[in-house]
Every structure is written in structure tokens, then in C-alpha cells.
Protein backbone atom coordinates (compact mmCIF):
# COMPACT_ATOMS: atom_id res chain seq x y z
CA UNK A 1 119.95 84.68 104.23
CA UNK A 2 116.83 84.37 101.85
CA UNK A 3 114.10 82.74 102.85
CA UNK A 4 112.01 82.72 99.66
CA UNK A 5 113.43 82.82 96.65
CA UNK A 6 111.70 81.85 93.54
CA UNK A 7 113.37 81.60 90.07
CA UNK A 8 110.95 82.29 86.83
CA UNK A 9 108.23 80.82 88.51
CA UNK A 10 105.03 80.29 86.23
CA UNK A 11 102.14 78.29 86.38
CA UNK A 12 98.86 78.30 84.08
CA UNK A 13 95.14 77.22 84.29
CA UNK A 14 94.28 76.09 80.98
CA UNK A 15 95.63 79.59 78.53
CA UNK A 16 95.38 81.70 82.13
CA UNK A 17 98.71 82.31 83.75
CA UNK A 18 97.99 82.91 87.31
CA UNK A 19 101.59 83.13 88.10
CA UNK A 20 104.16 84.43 85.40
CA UNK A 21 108.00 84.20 85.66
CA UNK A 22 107.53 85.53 89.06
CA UNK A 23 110.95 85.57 91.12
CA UNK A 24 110.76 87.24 94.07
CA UNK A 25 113.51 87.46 97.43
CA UNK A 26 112.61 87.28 100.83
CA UNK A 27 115.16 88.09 103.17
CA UNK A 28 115.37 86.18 107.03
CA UNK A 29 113.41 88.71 109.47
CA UNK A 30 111.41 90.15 106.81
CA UNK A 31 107.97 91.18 106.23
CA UNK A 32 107.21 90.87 102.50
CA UNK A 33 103.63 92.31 101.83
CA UNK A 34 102.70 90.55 98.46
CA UNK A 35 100.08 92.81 97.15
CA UNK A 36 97.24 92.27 94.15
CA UNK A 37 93.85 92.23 93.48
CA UNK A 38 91.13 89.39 94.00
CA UNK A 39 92.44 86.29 91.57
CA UNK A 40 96.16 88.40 90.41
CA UNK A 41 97.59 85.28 91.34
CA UNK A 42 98.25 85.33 95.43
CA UNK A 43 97.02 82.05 96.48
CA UNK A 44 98.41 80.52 93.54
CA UNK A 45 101.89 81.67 94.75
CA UNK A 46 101.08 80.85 98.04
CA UNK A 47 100.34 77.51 97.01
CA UNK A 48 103.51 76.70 95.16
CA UNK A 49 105.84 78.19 98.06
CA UNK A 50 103.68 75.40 100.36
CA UNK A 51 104.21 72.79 97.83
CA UNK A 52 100.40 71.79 97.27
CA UNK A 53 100.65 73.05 93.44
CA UNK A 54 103.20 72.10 91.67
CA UNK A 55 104.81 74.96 89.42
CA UNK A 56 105.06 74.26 85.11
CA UNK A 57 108.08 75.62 85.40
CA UNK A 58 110.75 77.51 87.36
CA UNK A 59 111.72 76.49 91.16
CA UNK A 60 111.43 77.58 94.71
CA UNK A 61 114.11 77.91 97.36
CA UNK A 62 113.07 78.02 101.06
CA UNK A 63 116.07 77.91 103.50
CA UNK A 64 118.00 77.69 101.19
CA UNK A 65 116.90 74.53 99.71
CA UNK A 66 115.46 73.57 96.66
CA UNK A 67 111.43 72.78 97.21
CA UNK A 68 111.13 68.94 96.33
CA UNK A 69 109.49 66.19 97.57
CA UNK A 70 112.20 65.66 99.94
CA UNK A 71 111.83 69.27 102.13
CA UNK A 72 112.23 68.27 105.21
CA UNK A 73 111.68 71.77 106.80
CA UNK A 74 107.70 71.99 106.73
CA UNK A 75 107.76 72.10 110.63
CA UNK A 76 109.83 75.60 110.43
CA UNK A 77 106.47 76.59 108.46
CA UNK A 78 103.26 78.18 109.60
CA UNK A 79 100.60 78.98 106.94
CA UNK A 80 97.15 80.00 107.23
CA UNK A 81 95.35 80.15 102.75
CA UNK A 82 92.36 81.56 102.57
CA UNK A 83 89.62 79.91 104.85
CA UNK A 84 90.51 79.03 108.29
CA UNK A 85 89.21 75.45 108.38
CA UNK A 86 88.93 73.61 111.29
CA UNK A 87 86.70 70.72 112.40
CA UNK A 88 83.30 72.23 113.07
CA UNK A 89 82.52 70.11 115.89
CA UNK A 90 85.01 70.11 118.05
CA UNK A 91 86.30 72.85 120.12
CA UNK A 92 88.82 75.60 120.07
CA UNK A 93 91.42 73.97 122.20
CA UNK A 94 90.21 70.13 121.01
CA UNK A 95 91.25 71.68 117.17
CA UNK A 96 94.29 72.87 118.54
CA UNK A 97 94.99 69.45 120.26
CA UNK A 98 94.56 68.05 117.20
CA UNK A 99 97.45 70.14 115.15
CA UNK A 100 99.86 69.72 118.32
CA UNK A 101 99.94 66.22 117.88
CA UNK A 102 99.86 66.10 113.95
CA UNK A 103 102.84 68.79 114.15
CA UNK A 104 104.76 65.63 116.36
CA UNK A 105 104.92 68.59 119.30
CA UNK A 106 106.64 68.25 122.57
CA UNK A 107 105.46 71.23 124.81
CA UNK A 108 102.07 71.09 125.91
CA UNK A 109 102.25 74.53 126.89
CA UNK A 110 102.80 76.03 123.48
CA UNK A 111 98.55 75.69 123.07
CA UNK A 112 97.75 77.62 126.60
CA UNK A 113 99.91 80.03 125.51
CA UNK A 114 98.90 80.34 121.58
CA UNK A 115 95.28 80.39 123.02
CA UNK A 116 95.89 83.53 125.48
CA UNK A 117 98.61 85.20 122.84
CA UNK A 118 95.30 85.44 120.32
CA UNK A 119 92.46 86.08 122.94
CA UNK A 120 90.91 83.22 122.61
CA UNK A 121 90.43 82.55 126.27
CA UNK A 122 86.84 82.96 126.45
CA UNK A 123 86.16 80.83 123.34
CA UNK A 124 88.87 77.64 123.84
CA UNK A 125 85.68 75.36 125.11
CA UNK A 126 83.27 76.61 122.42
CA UNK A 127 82.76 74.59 119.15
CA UNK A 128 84.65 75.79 116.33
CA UNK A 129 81.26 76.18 114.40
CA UNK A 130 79.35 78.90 116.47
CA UNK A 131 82.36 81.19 116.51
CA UNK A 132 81.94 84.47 114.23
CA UNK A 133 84.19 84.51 111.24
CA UNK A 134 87.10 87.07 113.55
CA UNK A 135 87.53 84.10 116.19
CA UNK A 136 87.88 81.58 113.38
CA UNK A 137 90.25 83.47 111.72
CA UNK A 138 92.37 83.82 115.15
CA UNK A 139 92.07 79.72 115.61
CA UNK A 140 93.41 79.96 112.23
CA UNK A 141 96.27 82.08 113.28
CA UNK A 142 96.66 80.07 116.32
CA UNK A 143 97.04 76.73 113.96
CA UNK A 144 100.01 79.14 112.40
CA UNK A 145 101.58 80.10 114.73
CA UNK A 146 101.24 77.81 117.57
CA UNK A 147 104.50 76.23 117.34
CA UNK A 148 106.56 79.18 116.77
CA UNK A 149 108.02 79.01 112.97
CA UNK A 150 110.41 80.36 111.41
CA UNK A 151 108.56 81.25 108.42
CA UNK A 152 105.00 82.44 108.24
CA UNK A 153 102.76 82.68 105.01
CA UNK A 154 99.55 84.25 105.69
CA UNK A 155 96.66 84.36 103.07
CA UNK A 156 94.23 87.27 103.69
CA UNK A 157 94.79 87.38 107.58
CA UNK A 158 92.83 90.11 108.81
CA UNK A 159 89.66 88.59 106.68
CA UNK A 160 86.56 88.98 109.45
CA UNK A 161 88.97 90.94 112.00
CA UNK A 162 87.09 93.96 113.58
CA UNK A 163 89.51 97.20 114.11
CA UNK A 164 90.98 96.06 117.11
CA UNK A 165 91.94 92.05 115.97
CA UNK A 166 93.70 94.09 113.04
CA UNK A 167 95.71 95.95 114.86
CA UNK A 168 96.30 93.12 117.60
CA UNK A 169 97.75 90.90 114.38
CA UNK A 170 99.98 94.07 113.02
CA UNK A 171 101.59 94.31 116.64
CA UNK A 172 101.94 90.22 116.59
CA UNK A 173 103.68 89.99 113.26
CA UNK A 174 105.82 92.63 114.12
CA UNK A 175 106.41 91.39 117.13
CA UNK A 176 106.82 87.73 115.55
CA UNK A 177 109.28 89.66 112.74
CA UNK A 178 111.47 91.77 115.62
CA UNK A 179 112.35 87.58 116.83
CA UNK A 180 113.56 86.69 113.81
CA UNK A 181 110.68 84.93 111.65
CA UNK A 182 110.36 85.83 108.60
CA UNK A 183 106.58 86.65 107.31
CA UNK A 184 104.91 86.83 103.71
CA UNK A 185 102.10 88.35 103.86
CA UNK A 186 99.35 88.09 101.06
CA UNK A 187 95.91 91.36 100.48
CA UNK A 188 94.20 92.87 98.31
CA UNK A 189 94.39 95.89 101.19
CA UNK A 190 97.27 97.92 100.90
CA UNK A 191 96.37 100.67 103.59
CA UNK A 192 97.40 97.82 106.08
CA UNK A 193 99.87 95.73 104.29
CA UNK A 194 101.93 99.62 104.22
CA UNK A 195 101.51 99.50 108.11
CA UNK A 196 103.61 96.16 108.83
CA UNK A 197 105.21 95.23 105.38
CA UNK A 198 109.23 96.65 105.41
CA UNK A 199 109.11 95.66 101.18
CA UNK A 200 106.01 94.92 99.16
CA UNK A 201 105.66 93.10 96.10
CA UNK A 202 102.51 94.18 93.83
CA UNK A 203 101.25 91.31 91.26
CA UNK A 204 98.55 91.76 88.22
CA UNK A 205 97.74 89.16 85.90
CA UNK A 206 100.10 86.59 87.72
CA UNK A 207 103.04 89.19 86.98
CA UNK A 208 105.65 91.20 89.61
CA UNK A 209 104.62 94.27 88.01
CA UNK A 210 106.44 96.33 90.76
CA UNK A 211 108.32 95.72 94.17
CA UNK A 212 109.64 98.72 96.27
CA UNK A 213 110.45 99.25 100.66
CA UNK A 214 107.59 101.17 102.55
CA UNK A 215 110.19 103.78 102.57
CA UNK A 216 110.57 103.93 98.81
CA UNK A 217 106.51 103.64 98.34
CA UNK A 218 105.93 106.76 100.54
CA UNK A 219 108.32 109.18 98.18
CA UNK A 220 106.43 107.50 95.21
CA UNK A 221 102.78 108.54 96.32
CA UNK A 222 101.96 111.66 94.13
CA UNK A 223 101.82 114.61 96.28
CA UNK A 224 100.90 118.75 95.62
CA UNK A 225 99.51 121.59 97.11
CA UNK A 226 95.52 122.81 96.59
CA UNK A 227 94.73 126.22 96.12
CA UNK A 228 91.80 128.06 96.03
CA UNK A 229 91.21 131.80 95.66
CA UNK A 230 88.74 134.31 94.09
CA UNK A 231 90.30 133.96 90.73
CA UNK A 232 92.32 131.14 90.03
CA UNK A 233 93.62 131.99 86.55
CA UNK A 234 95.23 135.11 88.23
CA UNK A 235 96.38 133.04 90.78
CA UNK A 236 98.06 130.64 88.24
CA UNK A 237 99.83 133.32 86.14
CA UNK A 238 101.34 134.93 89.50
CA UNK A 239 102.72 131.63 90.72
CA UNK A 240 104.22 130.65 87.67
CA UNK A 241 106.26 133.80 87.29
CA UNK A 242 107.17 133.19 90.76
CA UNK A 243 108.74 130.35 89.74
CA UNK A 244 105.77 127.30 90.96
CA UNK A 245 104.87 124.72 88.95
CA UNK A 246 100.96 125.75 89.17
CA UNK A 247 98.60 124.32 87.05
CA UNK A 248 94.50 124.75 87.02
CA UNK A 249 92.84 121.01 87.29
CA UNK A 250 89.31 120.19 85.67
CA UNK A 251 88.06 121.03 89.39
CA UNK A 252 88.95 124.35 89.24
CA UNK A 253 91.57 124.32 91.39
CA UNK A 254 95.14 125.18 91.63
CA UNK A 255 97.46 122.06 91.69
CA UNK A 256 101.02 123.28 92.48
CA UNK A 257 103.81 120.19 92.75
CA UNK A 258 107.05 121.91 93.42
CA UNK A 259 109.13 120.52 96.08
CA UNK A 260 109.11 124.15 97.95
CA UNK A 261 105.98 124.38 97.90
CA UNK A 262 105.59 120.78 99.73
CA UNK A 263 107.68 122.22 102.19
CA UNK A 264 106.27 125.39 102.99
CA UNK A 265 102.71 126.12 101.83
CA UNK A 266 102.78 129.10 104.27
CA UNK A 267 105.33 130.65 101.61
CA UNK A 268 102.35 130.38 99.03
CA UNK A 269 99.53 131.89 101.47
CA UNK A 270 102.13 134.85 101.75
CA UNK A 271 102.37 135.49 98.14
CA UNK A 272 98.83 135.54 96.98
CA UNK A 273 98.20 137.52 99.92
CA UNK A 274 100.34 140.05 98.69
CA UNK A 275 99.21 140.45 94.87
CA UNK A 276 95.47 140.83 96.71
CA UNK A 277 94.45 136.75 95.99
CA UNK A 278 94.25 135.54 99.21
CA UNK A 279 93.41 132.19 99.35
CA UNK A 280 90.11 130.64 100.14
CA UNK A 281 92.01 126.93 100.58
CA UNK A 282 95.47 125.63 101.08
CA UNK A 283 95.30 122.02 101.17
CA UNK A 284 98.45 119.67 100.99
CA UNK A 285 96.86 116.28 98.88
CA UNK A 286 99.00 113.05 99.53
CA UNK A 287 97.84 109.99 96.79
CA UNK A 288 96.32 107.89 99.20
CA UNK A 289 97.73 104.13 98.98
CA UNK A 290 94.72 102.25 97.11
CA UNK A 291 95.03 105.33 94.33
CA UNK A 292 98.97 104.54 93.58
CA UNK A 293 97.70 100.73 93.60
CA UNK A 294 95.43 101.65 90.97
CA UNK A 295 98.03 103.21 89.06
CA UNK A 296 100.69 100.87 88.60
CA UNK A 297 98.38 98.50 87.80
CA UNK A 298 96.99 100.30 85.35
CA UNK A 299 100.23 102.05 84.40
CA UNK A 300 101.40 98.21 83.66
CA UNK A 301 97.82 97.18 82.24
């Protein structure tokens, strides 16, 4: 079943489209990582799917049903957009009392258990105001996710996270993901939207410019073997009539891409060693994941 499904969706500001006959598919258990940089369009696609923009044109289908002013399925919904708000003066759990009751609850036990789930233990009593930007973002999650939906939108979640409340919310939304909820996930950071995302969708200038599985990203990132030896134009004539695809790069070094020699850089040591160029360096280079970002944006610029 799709969850999200959006049909030519576009919406301007003024001559600026900030979303542009975008129609994108997200399946039931998913985790779509919806990838772009700072104002491609995100939050504007965030806020149609949550119905507080309204599209120019095109529609949106969550559930299964047409998004009108009739949805009735906003409780099967957890969202966090950009800033966590929350009222300033009251305190972690009085916030979260708050949302229970506006969310027409029934289990007072779901906000014990949201606060312990997101280590908020030590902060429930403390005003929402003095807590540092990583605990407001987890009351933020905690707002999300406190009574259990079955989809999840998250804008920029690990925003103010230190490296071990990013890794807590990977395991949670793949824990949250391996129950059945479905989760779109919006950043600008694609090192971590690789590490939890199954599909990812990339936008630039309010357009899908590409969307591919983890899997299918990993084979794309540009990969080759560096070489350095004593005298690298040598070096490059006796790989080539060895049959490599070796090339000298503007650092003076020997880039060699072949699919072998992926496989077994010892099998290029051996050679050179043997027409008296050993090498100095055998490095394997894997594109790193903000470089092929770059790329296809550019690519589709």
C-alpha cells in the first residue's frame, strides 16, 4: 500500500517554484529520505503532505485517500517541521499533557513511556525554555511520536542532536519502521539520511531531480584505485597495455577505474612490482556521499 503519493504536485512563491510537478511514492513500512539543500523545497513539501499549504496544483494521497478538507486520518500522523515549539513555560511532561489531551488520547501511559523511550527522564519537570536545543528537539520527537502513528514526517530531526541522540533517533526510526510505520524523512545531510533511509528522493529547485534505494546509491558512488610510484607516466603506459583503465589526474596520481582492479588492488601492487615501479601508494577512493550530492545536483543544474 502507498502511503504518500503525490501526483504533479507544484506550488510557487510569487515566480519561485518551491515545489515543481513533484510526484513521489511512499510505500507502507518505508523510510523515504527526501534529500535537498537549505530552501530546495523540503518544508514546502512537507507542508502540503500536512495540509497547512495548500498546493496550485496537483493532489496528495495519504492512505489512500485524497488530501481534502475532509481527511479524517490526521491522528494516524506524527510530524515534527522545522522548530520544535512548545510552550516555554511550562514543563516537559505539562507540554506533553497538553498534546495528549488535544490528540483526544485514552492511555495515560503513552506520555511515561514517550518520556523514558526519548531520555527525557531527567528533564520531564524542567521548563521547556531552559532545555538546550537536543532536549527540545527530543520533546519535539516525543510530541511525534507519542501516540504511536502510523505515519511519521520529520523535518530536520537530528537538528541540535549530539552524536549519541543521532544515533539513538536512527535506532528509533528503524525500530519505529521494523513495526510497520511508515517514515519520511526530510535533510540537507545525506551521510545520515544513507544510514536509515531504504529509498531517497533528492530535490533542487523544488524538482525530483533523482530518486534511487540505498542499495542502488552505493553502486552509483564513483569509485577507483590511487596509485603512486616513482614515475607515474611509466606506470600509466604499463597498466594500460596490461589492459587497466589508468589515467594520470591533475594531482599527479594514477586513477585506475576498472572493475578488477576494485576487486583486487593486490593484483596491481604485483605488477608494478615486477616492471621495477613499485608503488609508493595504493589507495582504494570511494565518492563520499555529500560529493555524489553535489553532482547530481549539479549534473541536473
Amino acid at each position: 500500500m502507498e502511503i504518500i503519493k503525490t501526483t504533479s504536485l507544484t506550488k510557487h512563491f510569487g515566480t519561485t517554484p518551491a515545489s515543481d510537478n513533484l510526484s513521489i511514492h511512499v510505500k507502507e513500512g518505508e523510510i523515504y529520505g527526501f534529500l535537498g539543500l537549505n530552501g530546495a523545497g523540503k518544508t514546502t513539501l512537507i507542508r502540503m503532505l500536512l495540509g497547512m499549504i495548500k498546493p496550485d496544483q496537483g493532489d496528495i494521497h495519504l492512505f489512500g485517500k485524497k488530501l481534502t478538507p475532509q481527511f479524517d486520518q490526521w491522528n494516524d500522523i506524527g510530524y515534527l517541521v522545522e522548530t520544535p515549539y512548545a510552550y516555554p513555560n511550562l514543563s516537559v511532561i505539562e507540554n506533553l499533557k497538553i498534546y495528549y489531551k488535544l490528540r483526544q488520547l485514552n492511555n495515560p501511559a503513552l506520555i511515561d513511556a514517550i518520556i523514558h523511550k526519548l531520555k527525557l527522564t531527567p528533564y520531564k519537570d524542567k521548563k521547556a525554555k531552559v532545555l538546550s536545543l537536543g532536549n527540545q528537539q527530543r520533546l519535539g520527537l516525543a510530541k511525534a511520536l507519542m501516540h504511536q502513528p502510523k505515519l511519521l514526517i520529520l523535518d530536520e530531526p537530528i537538528n541540535g542532536l549530539d552524536p549519541e541522540g543521532i544515533v539513538e533517533v536512527r535506532e528509533l526510526l528503524r525500530d519505529l519502521a521494523n513495526q510497520g510505520s511508515t517514515i519520511f524523512l526530510s535533510s540537507h545531510i545525506l551521510g545520515e539520511i544513507s544510514k536509515v533511509a531504504n529509498r531517497i528522493g533528492i530535490i533542487h529547485e523544488g524538482k525530483l531531480v533523482k530518486e534511487l534505494t540505498t542499495n542502488e546509491l552505493t553502486d552509483q558512488l564513483i569509485k577507483k584505485i590511487l596509485v603512486a610510484t616513482n614515475n607515474n607516466a611509466k606506470a600509466v603506459q604499463e597498466l594500460t597495455a596490461s589492459g587497466y583503465k589508468a589515467v594520470l589526474t591533475e594531482e599527479d596520481e594514477i586513477a585506475i577505474t576498472n572493475k578488477e582492479a576494485l576487486s583486487n588492488p593486490e593484483e596491481i601492487s604485483k605488477l608494478l612490482v615486477e616492471r621495477n615501479l613499485p608503488p609508493k601508494q595504493v589507495y582504494q577512493f570511494t565518492e563520499d556521499l555529500e560529493m555524489y550530492f553535489l553532482r547530481t545536483i549539479r549534473h541536473k543544474a
